[in-house]
PDB file of C-alpha atoms in Angstrom:
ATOM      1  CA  UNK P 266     145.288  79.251  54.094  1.00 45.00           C
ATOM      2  CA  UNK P 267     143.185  82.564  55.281  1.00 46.00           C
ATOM      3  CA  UNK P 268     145.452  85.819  55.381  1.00 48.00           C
ATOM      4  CA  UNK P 269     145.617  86.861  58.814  1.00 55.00           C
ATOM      5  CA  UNK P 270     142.977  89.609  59.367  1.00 58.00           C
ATOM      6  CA  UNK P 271     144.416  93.320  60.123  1.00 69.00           C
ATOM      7  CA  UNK P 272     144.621  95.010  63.735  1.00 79.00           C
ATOM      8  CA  UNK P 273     141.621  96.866  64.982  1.00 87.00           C
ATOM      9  CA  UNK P 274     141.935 100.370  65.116  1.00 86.00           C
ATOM     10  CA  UNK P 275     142.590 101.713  68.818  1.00 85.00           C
ATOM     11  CA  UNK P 276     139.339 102.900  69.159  1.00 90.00           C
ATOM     12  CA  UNK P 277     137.321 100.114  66.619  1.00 94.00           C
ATOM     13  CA  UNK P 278     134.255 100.893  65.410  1.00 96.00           C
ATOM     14  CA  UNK P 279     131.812  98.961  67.110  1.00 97.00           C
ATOM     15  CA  UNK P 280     128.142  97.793  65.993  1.00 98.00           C
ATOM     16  CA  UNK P 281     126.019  95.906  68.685  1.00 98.00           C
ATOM     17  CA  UNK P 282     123.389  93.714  67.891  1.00 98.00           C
ATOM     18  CA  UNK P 283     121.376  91.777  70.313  1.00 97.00           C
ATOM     19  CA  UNK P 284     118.569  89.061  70.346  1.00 95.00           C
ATOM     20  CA  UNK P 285     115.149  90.049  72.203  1.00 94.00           C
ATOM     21  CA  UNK P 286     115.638  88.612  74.933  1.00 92.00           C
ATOM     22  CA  UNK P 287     115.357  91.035  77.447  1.00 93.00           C
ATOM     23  CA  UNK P 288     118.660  91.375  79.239  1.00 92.00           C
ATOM     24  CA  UNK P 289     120.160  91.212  75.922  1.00 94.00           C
ATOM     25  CA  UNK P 290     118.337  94.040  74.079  1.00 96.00           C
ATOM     26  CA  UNK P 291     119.119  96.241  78.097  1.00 95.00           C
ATOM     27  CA  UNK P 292     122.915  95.104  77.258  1.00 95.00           C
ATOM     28  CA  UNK P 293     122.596  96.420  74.004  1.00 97.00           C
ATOM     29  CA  UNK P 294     121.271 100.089  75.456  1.00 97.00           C
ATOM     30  CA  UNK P 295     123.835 100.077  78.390  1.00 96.00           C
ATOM     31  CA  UNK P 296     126.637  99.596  75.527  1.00 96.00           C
ATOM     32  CA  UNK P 297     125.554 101.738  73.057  1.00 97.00           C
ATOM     33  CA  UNK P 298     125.647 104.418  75.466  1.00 96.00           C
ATOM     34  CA  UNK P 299     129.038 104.056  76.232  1.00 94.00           C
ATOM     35  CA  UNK P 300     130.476 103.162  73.157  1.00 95.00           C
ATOM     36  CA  UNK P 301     128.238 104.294  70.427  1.00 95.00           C
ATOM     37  CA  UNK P 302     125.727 103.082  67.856  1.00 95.00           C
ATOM     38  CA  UNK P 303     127.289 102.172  64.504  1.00 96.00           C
ATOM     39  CA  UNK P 304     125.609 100.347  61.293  1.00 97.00           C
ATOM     40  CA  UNK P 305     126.918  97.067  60.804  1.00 97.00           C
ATOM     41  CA  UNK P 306     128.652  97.974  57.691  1.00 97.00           C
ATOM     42  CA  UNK P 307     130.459 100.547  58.824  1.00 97.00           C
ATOM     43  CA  UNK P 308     131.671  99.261  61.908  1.00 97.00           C
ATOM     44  CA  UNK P 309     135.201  97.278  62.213  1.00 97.00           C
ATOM     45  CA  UNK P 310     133.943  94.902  64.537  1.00 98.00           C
ATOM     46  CA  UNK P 311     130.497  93.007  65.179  1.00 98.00           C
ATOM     47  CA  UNK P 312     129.741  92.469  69.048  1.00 98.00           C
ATOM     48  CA  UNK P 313     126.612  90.128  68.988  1.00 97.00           C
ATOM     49  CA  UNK P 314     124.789  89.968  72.334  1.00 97.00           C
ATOM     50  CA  UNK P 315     122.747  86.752  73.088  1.00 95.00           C
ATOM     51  CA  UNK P 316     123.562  82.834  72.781  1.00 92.00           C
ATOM     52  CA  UNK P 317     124.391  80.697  70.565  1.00 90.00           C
ATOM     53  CA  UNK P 318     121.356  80.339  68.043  1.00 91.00           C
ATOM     54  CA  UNK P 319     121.483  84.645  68.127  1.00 94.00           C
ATOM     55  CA  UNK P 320     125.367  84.250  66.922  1.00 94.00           C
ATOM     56  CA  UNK P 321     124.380  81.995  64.092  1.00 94.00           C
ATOM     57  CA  UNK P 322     121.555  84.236  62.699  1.00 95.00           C
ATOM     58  CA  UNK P 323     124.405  86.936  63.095  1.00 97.00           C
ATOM     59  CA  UNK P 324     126.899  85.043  61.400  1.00 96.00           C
ATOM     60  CA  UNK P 325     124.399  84.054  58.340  1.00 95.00           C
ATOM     61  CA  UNK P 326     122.943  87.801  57.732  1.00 96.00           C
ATOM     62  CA  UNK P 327     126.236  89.625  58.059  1.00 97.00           C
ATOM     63  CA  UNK P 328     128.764  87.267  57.233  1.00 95.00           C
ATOM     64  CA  UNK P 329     129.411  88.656  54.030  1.00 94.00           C
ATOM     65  CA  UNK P 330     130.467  91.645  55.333  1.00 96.00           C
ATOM     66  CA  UNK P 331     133.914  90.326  56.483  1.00 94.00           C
ATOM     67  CA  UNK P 332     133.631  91.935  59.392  1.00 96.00           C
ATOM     68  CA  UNK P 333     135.089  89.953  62.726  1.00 97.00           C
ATOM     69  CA  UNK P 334     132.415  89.078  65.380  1.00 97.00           C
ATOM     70  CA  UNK P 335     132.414  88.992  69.022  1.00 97.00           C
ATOM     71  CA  UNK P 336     129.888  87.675  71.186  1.00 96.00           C
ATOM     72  CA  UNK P 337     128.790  88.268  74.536  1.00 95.00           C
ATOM     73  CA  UNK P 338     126.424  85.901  76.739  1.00 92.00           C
ATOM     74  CA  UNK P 339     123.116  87.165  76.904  1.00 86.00           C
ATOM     75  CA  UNK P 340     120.745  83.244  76.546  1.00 68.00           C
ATOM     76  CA  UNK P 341     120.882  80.217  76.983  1.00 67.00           C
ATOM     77  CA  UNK P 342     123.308  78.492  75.460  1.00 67.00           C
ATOM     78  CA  UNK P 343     126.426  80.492  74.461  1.00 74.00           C
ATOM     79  CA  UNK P 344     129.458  78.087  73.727  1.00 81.00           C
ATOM     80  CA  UNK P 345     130.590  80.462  70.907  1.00 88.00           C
ATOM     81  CA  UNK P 346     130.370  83.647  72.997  1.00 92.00           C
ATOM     82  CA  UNK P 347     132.259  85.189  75.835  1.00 93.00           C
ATOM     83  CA  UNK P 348     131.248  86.459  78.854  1.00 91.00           C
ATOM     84  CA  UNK P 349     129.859  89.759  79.444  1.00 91.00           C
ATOM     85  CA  UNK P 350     131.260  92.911  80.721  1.00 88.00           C
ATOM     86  CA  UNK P 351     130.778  96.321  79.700  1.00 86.00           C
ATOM     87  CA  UNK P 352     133.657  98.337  81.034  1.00 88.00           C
ATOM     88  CA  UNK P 353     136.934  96.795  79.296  1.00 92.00           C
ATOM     89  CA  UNK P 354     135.479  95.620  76.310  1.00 95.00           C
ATOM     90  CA  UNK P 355     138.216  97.430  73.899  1.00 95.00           C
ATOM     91  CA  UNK P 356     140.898  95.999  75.526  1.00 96.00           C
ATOM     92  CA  UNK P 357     139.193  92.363  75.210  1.00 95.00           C
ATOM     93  CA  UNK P 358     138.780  93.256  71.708  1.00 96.00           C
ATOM     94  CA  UNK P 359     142.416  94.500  71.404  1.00 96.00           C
ATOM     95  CA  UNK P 360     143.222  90.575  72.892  1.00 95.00           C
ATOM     96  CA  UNK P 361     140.479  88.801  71.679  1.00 95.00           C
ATOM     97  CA  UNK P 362     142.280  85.591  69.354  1.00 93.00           C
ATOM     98  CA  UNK P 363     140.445  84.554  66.154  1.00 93.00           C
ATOM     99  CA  UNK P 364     138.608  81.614  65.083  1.00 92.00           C
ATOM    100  CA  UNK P 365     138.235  81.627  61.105  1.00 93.00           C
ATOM    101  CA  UNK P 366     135.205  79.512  60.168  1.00 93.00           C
ATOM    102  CA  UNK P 367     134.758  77.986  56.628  1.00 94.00           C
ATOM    103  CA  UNK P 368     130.850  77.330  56.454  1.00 97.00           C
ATOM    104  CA  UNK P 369     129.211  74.481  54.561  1.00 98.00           C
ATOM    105  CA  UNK P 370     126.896  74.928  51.427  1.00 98.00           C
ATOM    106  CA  UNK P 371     123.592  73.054  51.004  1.00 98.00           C
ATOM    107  CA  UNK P 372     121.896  72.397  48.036  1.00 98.00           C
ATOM    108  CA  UNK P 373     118.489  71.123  48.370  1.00 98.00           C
ATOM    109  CA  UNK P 374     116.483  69.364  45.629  1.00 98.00           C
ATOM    110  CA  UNK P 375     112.463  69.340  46.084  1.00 97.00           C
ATOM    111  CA  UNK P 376     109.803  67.057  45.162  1.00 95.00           C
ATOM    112  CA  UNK P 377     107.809  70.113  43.376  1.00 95.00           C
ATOM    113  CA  UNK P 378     111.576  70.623  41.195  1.00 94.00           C
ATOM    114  CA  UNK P 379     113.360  73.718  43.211  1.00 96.00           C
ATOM    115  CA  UNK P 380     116.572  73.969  44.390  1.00 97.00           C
ATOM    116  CA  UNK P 381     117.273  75.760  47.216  1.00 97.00           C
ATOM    117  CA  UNK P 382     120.823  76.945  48.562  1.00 97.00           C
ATOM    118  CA  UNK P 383     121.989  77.774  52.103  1.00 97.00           C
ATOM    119  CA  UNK P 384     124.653  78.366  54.225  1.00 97.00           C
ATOM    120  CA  UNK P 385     125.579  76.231  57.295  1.00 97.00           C
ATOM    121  CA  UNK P 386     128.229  77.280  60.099  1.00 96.00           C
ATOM    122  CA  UNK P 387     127.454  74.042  62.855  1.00 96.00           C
ATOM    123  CA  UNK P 388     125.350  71.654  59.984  1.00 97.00           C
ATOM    124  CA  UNK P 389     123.680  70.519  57.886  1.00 98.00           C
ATOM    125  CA  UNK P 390     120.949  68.043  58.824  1.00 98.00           C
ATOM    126  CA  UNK P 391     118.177  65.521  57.251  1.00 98.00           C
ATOM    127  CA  UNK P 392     115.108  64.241  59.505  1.00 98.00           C
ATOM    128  CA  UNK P 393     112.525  62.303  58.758  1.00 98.00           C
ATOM    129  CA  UNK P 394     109.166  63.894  58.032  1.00 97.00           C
ATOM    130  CA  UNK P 395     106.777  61.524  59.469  1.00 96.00           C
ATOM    131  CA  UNK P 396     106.611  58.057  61.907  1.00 94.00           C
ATOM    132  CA  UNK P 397     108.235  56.045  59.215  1.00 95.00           C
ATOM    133  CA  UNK P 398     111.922  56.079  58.998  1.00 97.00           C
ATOM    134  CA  UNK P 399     114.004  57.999  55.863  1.00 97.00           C
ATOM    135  CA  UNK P 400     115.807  55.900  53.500  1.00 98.00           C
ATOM    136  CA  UNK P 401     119.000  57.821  52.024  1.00 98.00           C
ATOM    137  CA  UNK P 402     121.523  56.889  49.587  1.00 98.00           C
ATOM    138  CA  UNK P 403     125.028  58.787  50.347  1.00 98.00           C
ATOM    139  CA  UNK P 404     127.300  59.687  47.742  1.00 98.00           C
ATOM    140  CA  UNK P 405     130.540  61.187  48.118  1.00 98.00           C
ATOM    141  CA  UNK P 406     133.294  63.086  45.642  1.00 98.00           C
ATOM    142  CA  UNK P 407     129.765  61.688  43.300  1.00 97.00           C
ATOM    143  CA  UNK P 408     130.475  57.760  44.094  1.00 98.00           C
ATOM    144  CA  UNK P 409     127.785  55.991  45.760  1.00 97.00           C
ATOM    145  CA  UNK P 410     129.483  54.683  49.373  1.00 97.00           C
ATOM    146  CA  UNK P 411     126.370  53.945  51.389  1.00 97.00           C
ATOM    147  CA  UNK P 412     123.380  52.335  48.629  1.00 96.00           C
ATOM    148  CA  UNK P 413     120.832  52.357  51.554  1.00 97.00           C
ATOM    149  CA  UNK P 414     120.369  53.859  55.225  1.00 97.00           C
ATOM    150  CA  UNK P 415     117.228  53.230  57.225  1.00 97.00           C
ATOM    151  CA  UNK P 416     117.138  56.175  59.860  1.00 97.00           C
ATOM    152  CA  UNK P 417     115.920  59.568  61.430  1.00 97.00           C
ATOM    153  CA  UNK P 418     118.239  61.260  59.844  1.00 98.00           C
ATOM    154  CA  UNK P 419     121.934  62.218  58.914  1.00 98.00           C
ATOM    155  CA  UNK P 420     123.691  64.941  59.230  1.00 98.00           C
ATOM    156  CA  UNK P 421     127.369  66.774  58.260  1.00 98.00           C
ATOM    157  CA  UNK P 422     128.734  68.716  60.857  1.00 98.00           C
ATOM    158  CA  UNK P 423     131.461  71.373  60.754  1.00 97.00           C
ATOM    159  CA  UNK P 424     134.182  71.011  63.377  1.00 94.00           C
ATOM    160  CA  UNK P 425     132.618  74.133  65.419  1.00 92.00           C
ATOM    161  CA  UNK P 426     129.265  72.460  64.953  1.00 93.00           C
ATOM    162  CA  UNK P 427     130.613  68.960  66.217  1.00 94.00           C
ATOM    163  CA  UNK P 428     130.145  69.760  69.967  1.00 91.00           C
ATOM    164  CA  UNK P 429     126.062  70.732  68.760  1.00 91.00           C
ATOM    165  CA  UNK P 430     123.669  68.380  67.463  1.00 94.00           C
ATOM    166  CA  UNK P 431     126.208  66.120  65.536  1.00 95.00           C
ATOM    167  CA  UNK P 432     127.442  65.232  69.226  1.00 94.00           C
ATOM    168  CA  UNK P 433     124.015  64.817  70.789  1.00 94.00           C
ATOM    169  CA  UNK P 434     123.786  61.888  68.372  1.00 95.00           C
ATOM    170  CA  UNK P 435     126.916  60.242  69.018  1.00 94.00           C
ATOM    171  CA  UNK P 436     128.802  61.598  66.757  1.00 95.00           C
ATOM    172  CA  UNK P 437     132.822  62.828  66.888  1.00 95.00           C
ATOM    173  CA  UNK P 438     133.995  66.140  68.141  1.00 93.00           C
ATOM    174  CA  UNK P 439     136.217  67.474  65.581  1.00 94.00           C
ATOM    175  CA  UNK P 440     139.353  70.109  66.356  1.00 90.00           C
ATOM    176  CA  UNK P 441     139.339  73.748  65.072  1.00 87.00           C
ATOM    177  CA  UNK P 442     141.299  73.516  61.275  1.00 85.00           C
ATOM    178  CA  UNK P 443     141.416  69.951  61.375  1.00 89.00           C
ATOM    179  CA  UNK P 444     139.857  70.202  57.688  1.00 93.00           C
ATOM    180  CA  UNK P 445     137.671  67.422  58.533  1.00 97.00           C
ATOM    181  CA  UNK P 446     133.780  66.979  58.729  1.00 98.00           C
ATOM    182  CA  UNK P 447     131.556  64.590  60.456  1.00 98.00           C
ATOM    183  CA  UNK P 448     129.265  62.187  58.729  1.00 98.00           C
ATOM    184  CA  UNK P 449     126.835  61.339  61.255  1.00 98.00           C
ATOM    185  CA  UNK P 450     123.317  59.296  61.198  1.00 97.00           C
ATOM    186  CA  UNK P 451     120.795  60.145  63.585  1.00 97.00           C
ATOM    187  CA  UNK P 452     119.231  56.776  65.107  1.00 95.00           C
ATOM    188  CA  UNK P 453     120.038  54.255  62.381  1.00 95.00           C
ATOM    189  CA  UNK P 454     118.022  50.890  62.005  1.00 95.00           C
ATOM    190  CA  UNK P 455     120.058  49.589  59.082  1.00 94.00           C
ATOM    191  CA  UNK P 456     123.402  49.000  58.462  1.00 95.00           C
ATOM    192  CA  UNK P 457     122.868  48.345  62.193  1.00 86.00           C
ATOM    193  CA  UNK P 458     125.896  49.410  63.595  1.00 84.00           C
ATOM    194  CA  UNK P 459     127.405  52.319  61.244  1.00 92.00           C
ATOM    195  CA  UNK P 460     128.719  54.764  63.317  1.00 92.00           C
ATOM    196  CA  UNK P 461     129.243  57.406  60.539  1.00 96.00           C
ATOM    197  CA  UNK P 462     132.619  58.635  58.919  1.00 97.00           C
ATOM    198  CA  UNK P 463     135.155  61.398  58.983  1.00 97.00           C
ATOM    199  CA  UNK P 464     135.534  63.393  56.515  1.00 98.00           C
ATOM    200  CA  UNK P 465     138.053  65.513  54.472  1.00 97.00           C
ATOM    201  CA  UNK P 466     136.392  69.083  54.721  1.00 96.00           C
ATOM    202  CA  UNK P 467     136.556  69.542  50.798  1.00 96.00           C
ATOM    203  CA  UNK P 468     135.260  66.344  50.094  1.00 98.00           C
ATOM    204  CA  UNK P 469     131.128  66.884  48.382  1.00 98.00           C
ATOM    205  CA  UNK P 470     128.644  64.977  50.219  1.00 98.00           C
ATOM    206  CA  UNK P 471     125.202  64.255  48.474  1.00 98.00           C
ATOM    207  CA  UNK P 472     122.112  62.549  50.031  1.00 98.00           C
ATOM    208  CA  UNK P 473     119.796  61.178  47.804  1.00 98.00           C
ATOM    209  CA  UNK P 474     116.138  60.318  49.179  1.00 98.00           C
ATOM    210  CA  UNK P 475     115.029  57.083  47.999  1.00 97.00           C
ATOM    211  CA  UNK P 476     111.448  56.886  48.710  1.00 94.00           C
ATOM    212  CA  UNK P 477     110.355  60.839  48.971  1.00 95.00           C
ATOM    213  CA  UNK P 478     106.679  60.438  48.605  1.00 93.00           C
ATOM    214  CA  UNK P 479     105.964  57.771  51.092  1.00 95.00           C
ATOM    215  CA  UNK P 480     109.063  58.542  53.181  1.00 96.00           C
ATOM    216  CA  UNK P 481     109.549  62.539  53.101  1.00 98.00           C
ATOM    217  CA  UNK P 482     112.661  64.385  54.114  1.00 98.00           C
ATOM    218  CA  UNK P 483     113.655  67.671  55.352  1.00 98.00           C
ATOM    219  CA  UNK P 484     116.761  69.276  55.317  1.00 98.00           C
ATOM    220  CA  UNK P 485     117.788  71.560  57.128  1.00 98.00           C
ATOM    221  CA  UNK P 486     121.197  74.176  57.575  1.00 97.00           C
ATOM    222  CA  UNK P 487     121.647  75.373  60.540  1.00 95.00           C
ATOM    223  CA  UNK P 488     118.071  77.099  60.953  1.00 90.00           C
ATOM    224  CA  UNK P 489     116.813  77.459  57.693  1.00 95.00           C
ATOM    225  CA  UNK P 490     114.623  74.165  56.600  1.00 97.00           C
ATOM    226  CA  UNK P 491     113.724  72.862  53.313  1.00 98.00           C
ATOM    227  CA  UNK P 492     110.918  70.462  53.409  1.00 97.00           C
ATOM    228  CA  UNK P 493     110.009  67.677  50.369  1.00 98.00           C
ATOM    229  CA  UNK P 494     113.676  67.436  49.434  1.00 98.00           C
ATOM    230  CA  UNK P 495     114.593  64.365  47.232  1.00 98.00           C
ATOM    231  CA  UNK P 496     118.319  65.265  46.763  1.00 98.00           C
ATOM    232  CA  UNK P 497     120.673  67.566  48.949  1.00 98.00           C
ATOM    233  CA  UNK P 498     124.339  68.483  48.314  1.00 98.00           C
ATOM    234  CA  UNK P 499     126.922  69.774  50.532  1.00 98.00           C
ATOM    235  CA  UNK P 500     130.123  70.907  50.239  1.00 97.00           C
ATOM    236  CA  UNK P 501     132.918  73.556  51.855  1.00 97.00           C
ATOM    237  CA  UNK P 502     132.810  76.860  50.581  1.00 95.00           C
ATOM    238  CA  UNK P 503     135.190  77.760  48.315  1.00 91.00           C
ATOM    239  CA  UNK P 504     134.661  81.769  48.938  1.00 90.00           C
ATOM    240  CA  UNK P 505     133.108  82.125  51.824  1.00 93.00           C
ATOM    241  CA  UNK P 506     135.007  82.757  56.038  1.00 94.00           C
ATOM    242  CA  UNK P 507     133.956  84.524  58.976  1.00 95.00           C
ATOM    243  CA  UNK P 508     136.057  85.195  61.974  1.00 95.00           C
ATOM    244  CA  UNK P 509     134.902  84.757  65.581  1.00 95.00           C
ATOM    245  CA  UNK P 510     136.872  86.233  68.340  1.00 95.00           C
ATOM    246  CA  UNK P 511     137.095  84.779  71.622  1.00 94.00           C
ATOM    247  CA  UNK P 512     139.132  85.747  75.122  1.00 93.00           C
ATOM    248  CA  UNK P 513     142.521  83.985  74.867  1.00 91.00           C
ATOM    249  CA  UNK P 514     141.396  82.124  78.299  1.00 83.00           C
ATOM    250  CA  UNK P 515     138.618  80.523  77.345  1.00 78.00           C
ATOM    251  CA  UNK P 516     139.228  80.303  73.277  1.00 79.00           C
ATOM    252  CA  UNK P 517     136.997  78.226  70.810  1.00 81.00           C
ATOM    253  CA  UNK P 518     139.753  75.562  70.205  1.00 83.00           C
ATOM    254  CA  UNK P 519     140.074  75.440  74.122  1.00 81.00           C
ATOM    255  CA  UNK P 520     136.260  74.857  74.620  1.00 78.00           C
ATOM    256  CA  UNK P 521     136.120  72.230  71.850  1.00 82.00           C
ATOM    257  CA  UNK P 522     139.299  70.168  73.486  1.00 81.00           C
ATOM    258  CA  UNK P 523     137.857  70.709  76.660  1.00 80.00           C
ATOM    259  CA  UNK P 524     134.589  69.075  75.575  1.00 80.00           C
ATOM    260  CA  UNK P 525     136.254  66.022  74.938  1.00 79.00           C
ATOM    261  CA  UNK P 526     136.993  65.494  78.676  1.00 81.00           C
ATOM    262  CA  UNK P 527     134.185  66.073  80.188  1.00 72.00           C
ATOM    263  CA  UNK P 528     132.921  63.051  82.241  1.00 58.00           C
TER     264      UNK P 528
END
């Protein structure tokens, strides 16, 4: 289990960073005026300022600070930010609860022999490259479970990811610290009707691309792609948390149940 994280100071430390979108980067002015401009690294909090996709690129270039992050709406999508408001943004802070992610780690194998590594927070994804469709292998805990699947693509999907692109394609959306993971194809011709699988979170998943040259395969985690792969492995970090915080009204594990009943 993750030690709780300590109190904020009464008067935290506060670096803003904001996409370039232009009412985020006038949010970004407006609050650095009234609360200050601090580096990242010296701050004690991270208030991000834009949607979703801006709170991911946060999350994957200072992550490894360990420093708690708190978003505000400024795009288009923002299920893992709040809203925004300038004037009593301490006192959210001060009652803000966390949401401690555990992020997923790709390996990817390429045709030319790299390996590249990656971190995923939502998931981690394979699409086809071209009209015809991928054929993958799937492995798990390094026993073959699936010995061919004709598709676009599979993917494994975080339970903060699971309301993103894993549920676009049908797949399950998965409750905060359930310590499970979706296994998810993305339009599959054969088996025919496999729906996927759930997941223990430390379980290691690896994809193996069966016909590479005539049937390439990227893969991609979260945003970063790797194209040409022939092999990719995932698995939970072992070392590796960030913690969100959200308003205690409308809190991550609140959005994500209240996805599920949604007509």
């Amino acid at each position: 289990m993750t030690p709780p994280r300590p109190p904020l100071p009464d008067a935290p430390a506060i670096a803003f960073l904001a996409s370039k979108a232009e009412g985020a980067q006038l949010a970004l002015a407006e609050l650095e005026r009234a609360y200050g401009r601090v580096a990242p690294e010296d701050a004690d909090v991270l208030v991000a300022l834009g949607g979703d996709g801006f709170m991911l690129q946060v999350l994957h270039r200072h992550g490894a600070l360990g420093k708690p992050v708190y978003g505000m709406k400024h795009g288009g999508v923002g299920f893992l930010m709040n809203h925004y408001q300038r004037d009593t943004l301490v006192e959210r802070l001060h009652g803000a609860e966390p949401a401690v992610l555990r992020p997923l780690e790709m390996l990817a194998q390429t045709e030319s022999g790299t390996s590249t590594g990656s971190l995923a927070y939502n998931e981690v994804s394979l699409l086809r490259q071209t009209r015809q469709a991928a054929h993958i292998g799937i492995d798990l805990n390094g026993k073959p479970r699936l010995d061919e699947l004709i598709c676009d693509g599979v993917m494994v999907a975080t339970p903060a990811g699971s309301t993103a692109y894993n549920y676009s394609a049908h797949g399950p959306i998965l409750p905060l610290g359930s310590s499970v993971v979706a296994l998810t194809p993305i339009a599959a011709f054969r088996p025919r009707r496999w729906r996927g699988a759930l997941l223990k979170s430390v379980t290691e998943v690896r994809f193996r691309v069966l016909d590479p040259y005539k049937r390439p395969v990227s893969a991609t985690a979260d945003s970063h792609e790797v194209r040409d792969v022939v092999e990719v492995t995932i698995r939970e970090s072992h070392d590796r948390t960030v913690t969100l915080l959200f308003d205690p009204e409308h809190n991550l594990e609140e959005r994500i149940m209240a996805e599920q009943f949604i007509a």
